[in-house]
Coordinates of C-alpha atoms (C1' of nucleotides) in Angstrom, one line a residue:
Chain A
M1 CA -24.4 -135.1 57.3
L2 CA -25.5 -134.4 60.8
K3 CA -28.1 -131.8 61.6
K4 CA -25.7 -129.6 63.6
E5 CA -23.2 -129.9 60.8
R6 CA -25.7 -128.8 58.3
Q7 CA -26.8 -125.8 60.2
A8 CA -23.2 -124.8 60.8
Y9 CA -22.6 -125.1 57.1
I10 CA -25.6 -122.9 56.4
L11 CA -24.4 -120.2 58.7
H12 CA -21.0 -120.5 57.2
R13 CA -22.3 -120.0 53.7
L14 CA -24.4 -117.1 55.0
N15 CA -21.4 -115.4 56.4
L16 CA -19.7 -115.8 53.1
H17 CA -22.4 -114.6 50.7
N18 CA -25.0 -112.9 52.9
K19 CA -27.6 -115.1 51.3
V20 CA -28.5 -118.7 50.7
L21 CA -31.0 -120.4 48.5
S22 CA -33.0 -123.4 49.8
T23 CA -32.7 -125.3 46.5
K24 CA -28.9 -124.8 46.3
L25 CA -28.4 -125.8 49.9
G26 CA -30.4 -128.9 49.4
A27 CA -28.4 -129.9 46.3
D28 CA -25.0 -129.1 47.9
M29 CA -25.7 -131.0 51.1
K30 CA -27.6 -133.8 49.4
V31 CA -30.7 -133.5 51.5
S32 CA -34.2 -132.7 50.6
E33 CA -35.4 -129.1 50.4
D34 CA -37.8 -129.9 53.2
T35 CA -34.9 -130.6 55.5
V36 CA -33.2 -127.4 54.5
R37 CA -36.4 -125.5 55.1
R38 CA -36.7 -127.0 58.5
D39 CA -33.1 -126.1 59.3
L40 CA -33.6 -122.5 58.1
Q41 CA -36.8 -122.3 60.2
E42 CA -34.9 -123.4 63.3
L43 CA -32.1 -121.0 62.7
A44 CA -34.5 -118.2 62.1
Q45 CA -36.3 -119.0 65.3
A46 CA -33.0 -118.9 67.1
G47 CA -32.4 -115.5 65.5
K48 CA -29.3 -116.6 63.6
L49 CA -30.6 -115.5 60.2
I50 CA -33.6 -114.0 58.4
K51 CA -35.8 -116.4 56.6
V52 CA -37.2 -115.2 53.3
H53 CA -39.1 -116.8 50.5
G54 CA -36.7 -119.0 48.6
G55 CA -33.9 -119.0 51.2
A56 CA -32.4 -116.8 53.9
L57 CA -30.5 -113.6 54.4
S58 CA -27.7 -112.9 56.9
L59 CA -28.5 -110.5 59.8
A60 CA -25.6 -108.3 58.6
F61 CA -27.3 -107.8 55.3
N62 CA -30.4 -106.6 56.9
E63 CA -28.7 -104.2 59.1
V64 CA -26.8 -102.6 56.3
Q65 CA -29.7 -102.3 54.1
F66 CA -32.5 -101.2 56.3
N67 CA -31.1 -99.3 59.2
S68 CA -32.0 -96.0 57.6
S69 CA -35.1 -94.2 59.0
T70 CA -36.8 -91.5 57.0
V71 CA -33.9 -89.8 55.4
Y72 CA -31.4 -92.2 53.9
S73 CA -27.9 -91.9 55.4
Q74 CA -28.9 -88.9 57.3
S75 CA -26.5 -89.5 60.1
Q76 CA -23.6 -90.2 57.7
K77 CA -24.4 -87.1 55.8
A78 CA -24.4 -85.1 59.1
I79 CA -20.9 -86.4 59.8
I80 CA -19.8 -85.4 56.4
A81 CA -21.3 -82.0 56.8
Q82 CA -19.5 -81.4 60.0
K83 CA -16.2 -82.3 58.5
A84 CA -16.8 -80.0 55.5
I85 CA -17.8 -77.1 57.8
G86 CA -14.4 -77.5 59.4
L87 CA -12.8 -76.4 56.1
I88 CA -14.8 -73.2 55.9
K89 CA -13.1 -70.2 57.5
E90 CA -14.4 -66.7 58.2
Q91 CA -14.9 -64.4 55.2
M92 CA -14.3 -67.2 52.7
Y93 CA -16.0 -67.4 49.4
V94 CA -17.5 -70.8 48.9
L95 CA -19.0 -72.2 45.7
T96 CA -21.4 -75.1 46.3
S97 CA -23.3 -77.5 44.1
G98 CA -26.6 -79.1 44.9
G99 CA -27.5 -82.4 46.6
T100 CA -28.8 -83.6 50.0
T101 CA -25.3 -83.7 51.6
I102 CA -24.8 -80.0 50.7
I103 CA -28.2 -79.2 52.1
E104 CA -27.3 -80.9 55.3
M105 CA -24.1 -78.9 55.5
A106 CA -26.0 -75.7 54.8
K107 CA -28.4 -76.5 57.7
Q108 CA -25.5 -77.1 60.1
L109 CA -23.5 -74.0 59.3
P110 CA -22.6 -72.4 62.7
P111 CA -24.8 -69.3 63.3
H112 CA -21.9 -67.0 63.9
L113 CA -20.1 -67.9 60.7
K114 CA -19.6 -65.0 58.3
A115 CA -18.8 -66.1 54.8
T116 CA -20.2 -65.9 51.3
F117 CA -21.8 -68.8 49.7
I118 CA -22.5 -69.0 46.0
T119 CA -24.8 -71.6 44.5
G120 CA -27.3 -72.3 41.7
S121 CA -29.2 -75.0 43.6
I122 CA -32.7 -74.0 44.7
P123 CA -33.0 -76.3 47.7
V124 CA -29.5 -75.3 48.9
L125 CA -30.4 -71.7 48.4
N126 CA -33.4 -72.2 50.7
A127 CA -31.2 -73.5 53.4
Y128 CA -28.7 -70.7 53.1
V129 CA -31.2 -67.8 53.2
S130 CA -32.4 -68.9 56.6
H131 CA -28.9 -68.4 58.0
P132 CA -28.5 -65.2 60.0
N133 CA -25.0 -64.1 59.0
I134 CA -23.8 -65.5 55.7
N135 CA -24.0 -63.7 52.4
V136 CA -25.7 -65.6 49.7
I137 CA -25.1 -65.2 46.0
V138 CA -27.3 -66.9 43.5
V139 CA -26.0 -68.0 40.1
G140 CA -28.7 -67.0 37.7
D141 CA -29.9 -68.8 34.6
R142 CA -32.5 -71.3 33.5
V143 CA -33.6 -73.8 36.2
N144 CA -33.1 -77.4 35.4
K145 CA -36.2 -78.9 36.9
E146 CA -34.8 -82.3 37.7
A147 CA -31.8 -81.2 39.6
R148 CA -33.4 -77.9 40.8
I149 CA -30.3 -76.1 39.9
T150 CA -29.6 -73.2 37.5
V151 CA -27.8 -74.3 34.4
G152 CA -26.7 -72.8 31.1
A153 CA -24.1 -70.6 29.5
S154 CA -24.9 -67.6 31.5
A155 CA -24.6 -69.5 34.8
I156 CA -21.2 -70.9 33.7
A157 CA -20.1 -67.4 32.5
R158 CA -21.0 -66.0 35.9
I159 CA -19.2 -68.7 37.7
R160 CA -16.1 -68.1 35.6
E161 CA -16.1 -64.5 37.0
V162 CA -15.7 -65.9 40.5
N163 CA -12.5 -66.4 42.5
A164 CA -13.7 -68.6 45.3
D165 CA -11.6 -70.1 48.1
L166 CA -13.5 -73.4 48.1
C167 CA -15.7 -75.4 45.8
I168 CA -17.7 -78.0 47.7
L169 CA -19.3 -80.6 45.5
G170 CA -22.0 -83.1 46.4
T171 CA -21.0 -86.2 44.4
N172 CA -23.1 -88.8 42.7
A173 CA -20.3 -91.2 41.8
I174 CA -16.5 -91.3 42.4
D175 CA -14.1 -93.8 41.2
L176 CA -10.3 -94.2 41.0
Q177 CA -10.0 -94.3 37.2
R178 CA -12.8 -92.0 36.2
G179 CA -12.8 -89.5 39.1
I180 CA -16.0 -87.7 39.7
T181 CA -18.8 -88.6 37.3
D182 CA -22.4 -87.7 36.8
S183 CA -25.3 -88.4 34.5
D184 CA -26.7 -84.9 33.7
W185 CA -24.7 -83.1 31.0
E186 CA -25.8 -79.6 32.1
V187 CA -24.9 -80.3 35.7
V188 CA -21.5 -81.7 34.7
E189 CA -20.7 -78.5 32.8
L190 CA -21.6 -76.4 35.8
K191 CA -19.5 -78.5 38.2
K192 CA -16.6 -78.2 35.8
A193 CA -16.9 -74.4 35.9
M194 CA -17.2 -74.4 39.7
I195 CA -14.0 -76.5 40.1
A196 CA -12.1 -74.1 37.8
A197 CA -13.3 -71.1 39.7
A198 CA -12.1 -72.2 43.1
A199 CA -8.7 -72.5 44.7
K200 CA -9.5 -75.8 46.3
T201 CA -12.1 -78.5 45.5
V202 CA -13.8 -80.5 48.2
C203 CA -15.7 -83.6 47.3
L204 CA -18.4 -84.8 49.6
T205 CA -19.7 -88.4 49.3
I206 CA -21.1 -91.2 51.4
A207 CA -18.9 -94.2 51.3
E208 CA -21.5 -96.1 49.3
K209 CA -20.9 -94.0 46.3
L210 CA -17.2 -94.7 46.3
N211 CA -16.0 -96.8 43.4
S212 CA -19.1 -96.2 41.3
F213 CA -19.4 -94.2 38.2
E214 CA -21.8 -92.7 35.7
A215 CA -21.6 -91.7 32.1
L216 CA -20.0 -88.2 32.2
Q217 CA -16.8 -87.1 33.8
V218 CA -16.8 -84.0 35.9
C219 CA -13.1 -84.1 36.8
G220 CA -10.3 -86.5 37.5
L221 CA -9.0 -87.4 40.9
K222 CA -6.1 -85.0 40.6
Q223 CA -8.3 -82.0 40.6
I224 CA -9.8 -83.0 44.0
D225 CA -8.1 -81.5 47.0
Y226 CA -10.2 -83.0 49.7
L227 CA -12.4 -86.0 49.8
I228 CA -14.8 -86.2 52.7
T229 CA -16.8 -89.3 53.6
E230 CA -18.4 -90.5 56.8
L231 CA -15.6 -93.0 57.3
D232 CA -12.5 -92.6 59.3
P233 CA -9.7 -91.2 57.1
G234 CA -7.7 -94.3 57.7
D235 CA -10.3 -96.7 56.5
K236 CA -9.0 -99.2 54.0
L237 CA -11.7 -98.2 51.5
L238 CA -10.1 -94.8 51.3
R239 CA -6.6 -95.9 51.0
P240 CA -6.4 -96.0 47.2
Y241 CA -7.6 -92.4 47.1
V242 CA -5.0 -91.3 49.6
K243 CA -2.4 -93.0 47.4
A244 CA -3.8 -91.1 44.4
G245 CA -2.9 -87.9 46.2
V246 CA -6.2 -86.9 47.6
T247 CA -6.4 -85.5 51.1
V248 CA -9.0 -87.6 52.9
L249 CA -10.8 -86.1 55.9
Chain B
M1 CA -32.4 -112.7 43.1
L2 CA -34.6 -112.8 46.2
K3 CA -37.4 -110.4 46.7
K4 CA -35.9 -108.8 49.7
E5 CA -32.6 -108.5 47.9
R6 CA -34.3 -106.8 45.0
Q7 CA -36.0 -104.4 47.2
A8 CA -32.8 -103.6 49.1
Y9 CA -31.1 -103.0 45.8
I10 CA -33.9 -100.7 44.7
L11 CA -33.5 -98.7 47.9
H12 CA -29.8 -98.7 47.5
R13 CA -30.0 -97.3 44.0
L14 CA -32.7 -94.8 45.1
N15 CA -30.6 -93.4 47.9
L16 CA -27.6 -93.2 45.6
H17 CA -29.3 -91.3 42.9
N18 CA -32.6 -90.0 44.4
K19 CA -34.6 -91.6 41.6
V20 CA -35.0 -94.9 39.8
L21 CA -36.7 -95.9 36.6
S22 CA -38.8 -99.1 36.5
T23 CA -37.5 -100.0 33.1
K24 CA -33.8 -99.6 34.1
L25 CA -34.4 -101.6 37.3
G26 CA -36.1 -104.4 35.4
A27 CA -33.2 -104.6 33.0
D28 CA -30.5 -104.4 35.7
M29 CA -32.1 -107.1 37.9
K30 CA -33.2 -109.2 35.0
V31 CA -36.9 -109.4 36.1
S32 CA -40.0 -108.1 34.4
E33 CA -41.1 -104.5 34.8
D34 CA -44.2 -105.9 36.5
T35 CA -42.2 -107.4 39.2
V36 CA -40.3 -104.1 39.7
R37 CA -43.6 -102.2 39.8
R38 CA -44.9 -104.6 42.5
D39 CA -41.7 -104.1 44.5
L40 CA -42.0 -100.3 44.2
Q41 CA -45.6 -100.6 45.2
E42 CA -44.7 -102.5 48.4
L43 CA -41.9 -100.2 49.2
A44 CA -44.1 -97.2 48.7
Q45 CA -46.7 -98.8 50.9
A46 CA -44.1 -99.2 53.6
G47 CA -43.2 -95.6 53.2
K48 CA -39.7 -96.3 52.0
L49 CA -40.0 -94.3 48.8
I50 CA -42.3 -92.2 46.7
K51 CA -43.8 -93.9 43.7
V52 CA -44.2 -91.9 40.6
H53 CA -45.1 -92.6 37.0
G54 CA -42.2 -94.5 35.5
G55 CA -40.3 -95.2 38.7
A56 CA -39.8 -93.8 42.2
L57 CA -38.2 -91.0 44.1
S58 CA -36.4 -91.0 47.3
L59 CA -38.0 -89.4 50.4
A60 CA -35.1 -87.0 50.9
F61 CA -35.9 -85.2 47.6
N62 CA -39.3 -84.4 48.7
E63 CA -38.2 -82.0 51.5
V64 CA -39.6 -78.8 50.1
Q65 CA -40.6 -76.1 52.4
F66 CA -44.0 -74.6 51.6
N67 CA -44.9 -72.7 54.7
S68 CA -48.6 -72.3 54.0
S69 CA -48.7 -70.2 57.2
T70 CA -51.4 -67.6 57.4
V71 CA -50.8 -65.2 54.6
Y72 CA -52.4 -61.8 55.1
S73 CA -55.5 -61.3 53.0
Q74 CA -55.2 -64.8 51.4
S75 CA -58.6 -64.8 49.7
Q76 CA -58.1 -61.3 48.2
K77 CA -54.7 -62.3 46.9
A78 CA -56.2 -65.4 45.3
I79 CA -58.6 -63.2 43.4
I80 CA -55.9 -60.9 42.3
A81 CA -53.8 -63.9 41.2
Q82 CA -56.5 -65.2 39.0
K83 CA -57.0 -61.9 37.3
A84 CA -53.2 -61.7 36.7
I85 CA -53.1 -65.2 35.3
G86 CA -55.6 -64.1 32.7
L87 CA -53.0 -61.8 31.2
I88 CA -50.4 -64.5 30.7
K89 CA -50.5 -66.2 27.4
E90 CA -48.7 -69.3 26.1
Q91 CA -45.0 -68.8 25.4
M92 CA -44.8 -65.4 27.0
Y93 CA -41.8 -64.2 28.9
V94 CA -42.9 -62.9 32.2
L95 CA -40.7 -60.9 34.7
T96 CA -42.0 -61.1 38.2
S97 CA -40.9 -59.4 41.4
G98 CA -41.4 -60.9 44.9
G99 CA -44.2 -60.7 47.4
T100 CA -47.0 -62.9 48.7
T101 CA -49.4 -61.9 46.0
I102 CA -46.9 -63.1 43.3
I103 CA -46.4 -66.3 45.2
E104 CA -50.1 -66.9 45.2
M105 CA -50.2 -66.3 41.5
A106 CA -47.3 -68.7 41.0
K107 CA -49.1 -71.4 42.9
Q108 CA -52.3 -71.0 40.9
L109 CA -50.7 -71.0 37.4
P110 CA -52.6 -73.6 35.4
P111 CA -50.6 -76.8 34.9
H112 CA -50.8 -76.8 31.2
L113 CA -49.4 -73.3 30.8
K114 CA -46.1 -73.1 28.9
A115 CA -44.4 -69.8 29.5
T116 CA -41.1 -68.5 30.8
F117 CA -40.9 -66.8 34.2
I118 CA -38.0 -64.7 35.3
T119 CA -37.5 -63.8 38.9
G120 CA -35.0 -63.1 41.5
S121 CA -37.3 -63.8 44.4
I122 CA -36.4 -67.0 46.3
P123 CA -39.9 -67.7 47.6
V124 CA -41.5 -67.1 44.2
L125 CA -38.8 -69.3 42.7
N126 CA -39.8 -72.1 45.0
A127 CA -43.3 -71.9 43.8
Y128 CA -42.3 -71.8 40.1
V129 CA -40.0 -74.9 40.3
S130 CA -42.9 -77.1 41.3
H131 CA -44.9 -76.3 38.2
P132 CA -44.7 -79.0 35.6
N133 CA -44.4 -77.0 32.4
I134 CA -43.1 -73.5 32.8
N135 CA -39.5 -72.6 32.3
V136 CA -37.9 -70.7 35.1
I137 CA -35.0 -68.3 34.8
V138 CA -33.3 -67.1 37.9
V139 CA -31.8 -63.6 38.1
G140 CA -28.6 -64.2 39.9
D141 CA -26.8 -61.9 42.3
R142 CA -26.4 -61.3 46.0
V143 CA -29.5 -62.2 48.0
N144 CA -31.1 -59.5 50.1
K145 CA -32.1 -61.3 53.2
E146 CA -35.0 -59.2 54.2
A147 CA -36.8 -59.3 50.8
R148 CA -35.4 -62.7 49.9
I149 CA -34.7 -61.4 46.5
T150 CA -31.5 -61.1 44.5
V151 CA -30.3 -57.5 44.2
G152 CA -27.3 -55.7 42.8
A153 CA -25.7 -54.4 39.7
S154 CA -25.3 -57.8 38.1
A155 CA -29.0 -58.6 38.6
I156 CA -30.0 -55.3 37.1
A157 CA -27.6 -55.9 34.2
R158 CA -29.1 -59.3 33.5
I159 CA -32.6 -57.9 33.6
R160 CA -31.6 -55.2 31.1
E161 CA -30.7 -58.0 28.7
V162 CA -34.3 -59.3 28.8
N163 CA -37.1 -58.4 26.5
A164 CA -40.1 -59.7 28.3
D165 CA -43.8 -59.5 27.4
L166 CA -45.0 -58.8 30.9
C167 CA -43.6 -57.4 34.1
I168 CA -45.8 -58.3 37.1
L169 CA -45.1 -56.4 40.2
G170 CA -46.3 -57.0 43.7
T171 CA -46.8 -53.6 45.1
N172 CA -46.2 -52.2 48.6
A173 CA -47.8 -48.8 48.0
I174 CA -49.5 -47.0 45.1
D175 CA -50.8 -43.5 44.9
L176 CA -52.2 -41.2 42.3
Q177 CA -49.4 -38.6 42.5
R178 CA -46.4 -40.7 43.4
G179 CA -47.2 -43.8 41.5
I180 CA -45.6 -47.0 42.8
T181 CA -43.4 -46.5 45.8
D182 CA -41.3 -48.7 48.0
S183 CA -39.0 -48.5 51.0
D184 CA -36.0 -50.7 50.0
W185 CA -33.5 -48.9 47.7
E186 CA -32.1 -52.1 46.2
V187 CA -35.6 -53.5 45.5
V188 CA -36.6 -50.2 43.9
E189 CA -33.7 -50.3 41.5
L190 CA -34.5 -53.8 40.6
K191 CA -38.2 -53.1 39.9
K192 CA -37.2 -50.1 37.8
A193 CA -35.1 -52.4 35.6
M194 CA -37.9 -54.9 35.4
I195 CA -40.4 -52.3 34.2
A196 CA -37.9 -51.1 31.6
A197 CA -37.3 -54.6 30.3
A198 CA -40.9 -55.5 29.7
A199 CA -43.4 -54.4 27.1
K200 CA -46.3 -54.2 29.6
T201 CA -46.3 -53.6 33.3
V202 CA -48.9 -55.1 35.6
C203 CA -49.3 -53.9 39.1
L204 CA -50.9 -56.2 41.7
T205 CA -52.1 -54.8 44.9
I206 CA -54.8 -55.3 47.5
A207 CA -57.2 -52.4 47.9
E208 CA -55.8 -51.6 51.3
K209 CA -52.5 -50.4 49.7
L210 CA -54.3 -48.0 47.3
N211 CA -53.5 -44.4 48.0
S212 CA -50.6 -45.0 50.3
F213 CA -47.0 -44.3 49.6
E214 CA -43.4 -44.9 50.8
A215 CA -40.1 -43.1 50.5
L216 CA -38.8 -44.2 47.1
Q217 CA -40.5 -44.1 43.8
V218 CA -40.4 -47.1 41.5
C219 CA -42.4 -45.6 38.7
G220 CA -45.1 -43.1 37.9
L221 CA -48.7 -44.2 37.1
K222 CA -48.1 -43.6 33.4
Q223 CA -45.7 -46.5 33.2
I224 CA -48.3 -48.9 34.6
D225 CA -50.4 -50.7 32.0
Y226 CA -52.6 -52.8 34.2
L227 CA -53.7 -52.4 37.8
I228 CA -55.2 -55.4 39.5
T229 CA -56.9 -55.4 42.8
E230 CA -59.4 -57.7 44.4
L231 CA -62.1 -55.1 43.8
D232 CA -64.5 -54.9 40.9
P233 CA -62.9 -52.8 38.1
G234 CA -65.8 -50.3 38.4
D235 CA -65.4 -49.7 42.1
K236 CA -65.3 -46.1 42.9
L237 CA -61.9 -46.4 44.7
L238 CA -60.4 -47.3 41.4
R239 CA -62.0 -44.6 39.4
P240 CA -59.2 -42.1 39.7
Y241 CA -56.7 -44.6 38.4
V242 CA -58.9 -45.3 35.4
K243 CA -59.0 -41.6 34.7
A244 CA -55.2 -41.5 35.0
G245 CA -55.1 -43.8 32.0
V246 CA -54.5 -47.2 33.8
T247 CA -56.4 -50.2 32.6
V248 CA -58.0 -51.6 35.8
L249 CA -58.9 -55.3 35.9
Chain C
dA1 C1' -55.9 -84.3 20.4
dC2 C1' -53.2 -88.2 19.5
dA3 C1' -49.8 -91.8 19.9
dA4 C1' -46.5 -93.9 23.1
dA5 C1' -45.4 -95.3 27.6
dA6 C1' -46.7 -96.8 31.9
dA7 C1' -49.9 -98.7 35.3
dC8 C1' -53.7 -101.8 36.5
dG9 C1' -56.0 -106.1 37.1
dG10 C1' -56.8 -110.7 36.2
dC11 C1' -54.8 -115.1 34.9
dA12 C1' -51.9 -119.1 35.0
dA13 C1' -47.6 -121.5 35.6
dA14 C1' -44.0 -122.3 38.5
dA15 C1' -41.7 -122.2 42.8
dA16 C1' -41.9 -122.3 47.6
dC17 C1' -44.3 -123.5 51.6
dA18 C1' -47.1 -126.1 55.2
dT19 C1' -48.9 -130.3 56.9
dG20 C1' -49.5 -135.0 57.7
dC21 C1' -47.6 -139.3 57.5
dA22 C1' -44.7 -143.2 57.6
dA23 C1' -40.1 -145.2 57.3
dA24 C1' -35.7 -144.9 59.1
dA25 C1' -32.5 -143.7 62.5
dA26 C1' -31.2 -142.6 67.1
dC27 C1' -31.9 -143.2 71.8
dA28 C1' -33.2 -145.1 76.3
dA29 C1' -34.1 -148.5 79.4
dA30 C1' -35.0 -153.3 80.5
Chain D
dT1 C1' -29.7 -157.5 72.7
dT2 C1' -34.4 -156.3 72.6
dT3 C1' -38.1 -153.3 72.9
dG4 C1' -40.5 -149.1 73.1
dT5 C1' -40.1 -144.2 72.4
dT6 C1' -38.5 -140.1 70.3
dT7 C1' -36.3 -137.7 66.6
dT8 C1' -35.3 -137.1 62.0
dT9 C1' -36.0 -137.4 57.3
dG10 C1' -38.2 -137.9 52.8
dC11 C1' -42.5 -137.9 50.4
dA12 C1' -47.2 -136.9 49.0
dT13 C1' -50.7 -133.5 49.1
dG14 C1' -52.8 -129.2 49.0
dT15 C1' -52.1 -124.2 49.7
dT16 C1' -49.8 -119.8 49.2
dT17 C1' -46.5 -116.8 47.0
dT18 C1' -44.3 -115.1 43.3
dT19 C1' -43.8 -114.0 38.7
dG20 C1' -44.5 -113.2 33.8
dC21 C1' -48.0 -112.3 30.4
dC22 C1' -51.9 -109.9 28.3
dG23 C1' -55.6 -106.9 27.4
dT24 C1' -57.4 -102.6 29.1
dT25 C1' -57.1 -98.2 31.2
dT26 C1' -54.5 -94.2 32.6
dT27 C1' -50.9 -91.0 32.1
dT28 C1' -47.6 -88.4 29.5
dG29 C1' -45.3 -85.8 26.0
dT30 C1' -45.8 -83.7 21.6

DNA sequence: ACAAAAACGGCAAAAACATGCAAAAACAAA
DNA sequence: TTTGTTTTTGCATGTTTTTGCCGTTTTTGT
């Protein structure tokens, strides 16, 4: 096997799997690991891949994984937030859960907007109260320290009394079969109540969380009216959700 | 699994769920917990996450706004806070209003203290939720933007349901004839309810506000069990209050 | 205050790496 | 073709990195 051939093969494998192992390459190409190592070294020098201990990683892998600065997916979440804000009309009553995406949305609410927001999440609350025009209603009850959200029977009872126009949920995991799922029982109960109390349910999630799931179901896909991700609505990742009857924005 | 891959996976999981556990990561990636711990250590060093006992937290979660801006009479309020904390015993239920003095108290609560605090004040709430052991109950209702406290019929109804041991009030004005007075009608209503719902009422105020009054009465002096200022209890400024039957600390 | 869980630090085995070297192969020029 | 030079490759050697293990210390929850 020629040197150029070998290196082409390495890049080929790299495109396929995003990673290669020196040992495996050596075995597959029937050359010594030293040779492979030298090849990897050259390719790394040429900027064709990223050399790591034990093998190499594709450049694409690195971009995807490490392009985030301080706040992960900040820009994606900003896009999602803007789309969600588009659904909120003047004088609406909006129920919102917690989560960084919701916080991002709260921060970006246009200053002139007059609407009423209802939440039990402390961090979201903090974002809302600095807005000049919106009304804020707090759902009271015991505070769940991990999620920093009010949970409990009273919170759920209060939410049941609400007739909101929108319920906007930050989502931990969403999946075609299982719908929205979460890991905290108390939070799940709360979200269920919020969905029941609103005319329309909006689900915010970064594309990464699509097709993942956790232990407890919040609701099925059918109960979701809008799904918002940072992707273009026509993206092929979203197609199954469109087929399932969800409006994707 | 390569080291970089592992670390990318950790960040991935972290940004998905805002927290990771060393044990779970070790099991999922089929490496020892020591390896995970070392990975977390490196990532923490690089500022990609926040290492905590048992795992790590995402940077995004850490965004809490504690504006430690110049609080008026900070040192006096710290003294008052300490005296007030002396009244709080284990397992007590404590109703608190808002105000910078109460916030100061909340920040200084000893870490081991196990008690339940009930409040409708957003800034106070923020201080409470970062305490490791106390339970926090939020009184829900509409948020009064000026006072950053929940107000309204529902809030008052919820407070009426409470049987607290202590009601600790930050005070705007106190006076021998008029007792505690305030300027915001909604806040006054709320404070009245809080006093009624607790066995003992504690009034916190800096000496400056002694012998001043505002338009609306919260309660008379007789309803106050403890008066706490930064002054020595024997100070002559406080003597009239002692005579009126208030316990001055 | 106590028991369990987690973190720390050192250790050692294994894997991966770097380096030097020599044989083999490829190449260039006579 | 022959000869000398360069490149490539595999191997031996010693070094570094990585990783799991283990005993000790720290932290945590009850």
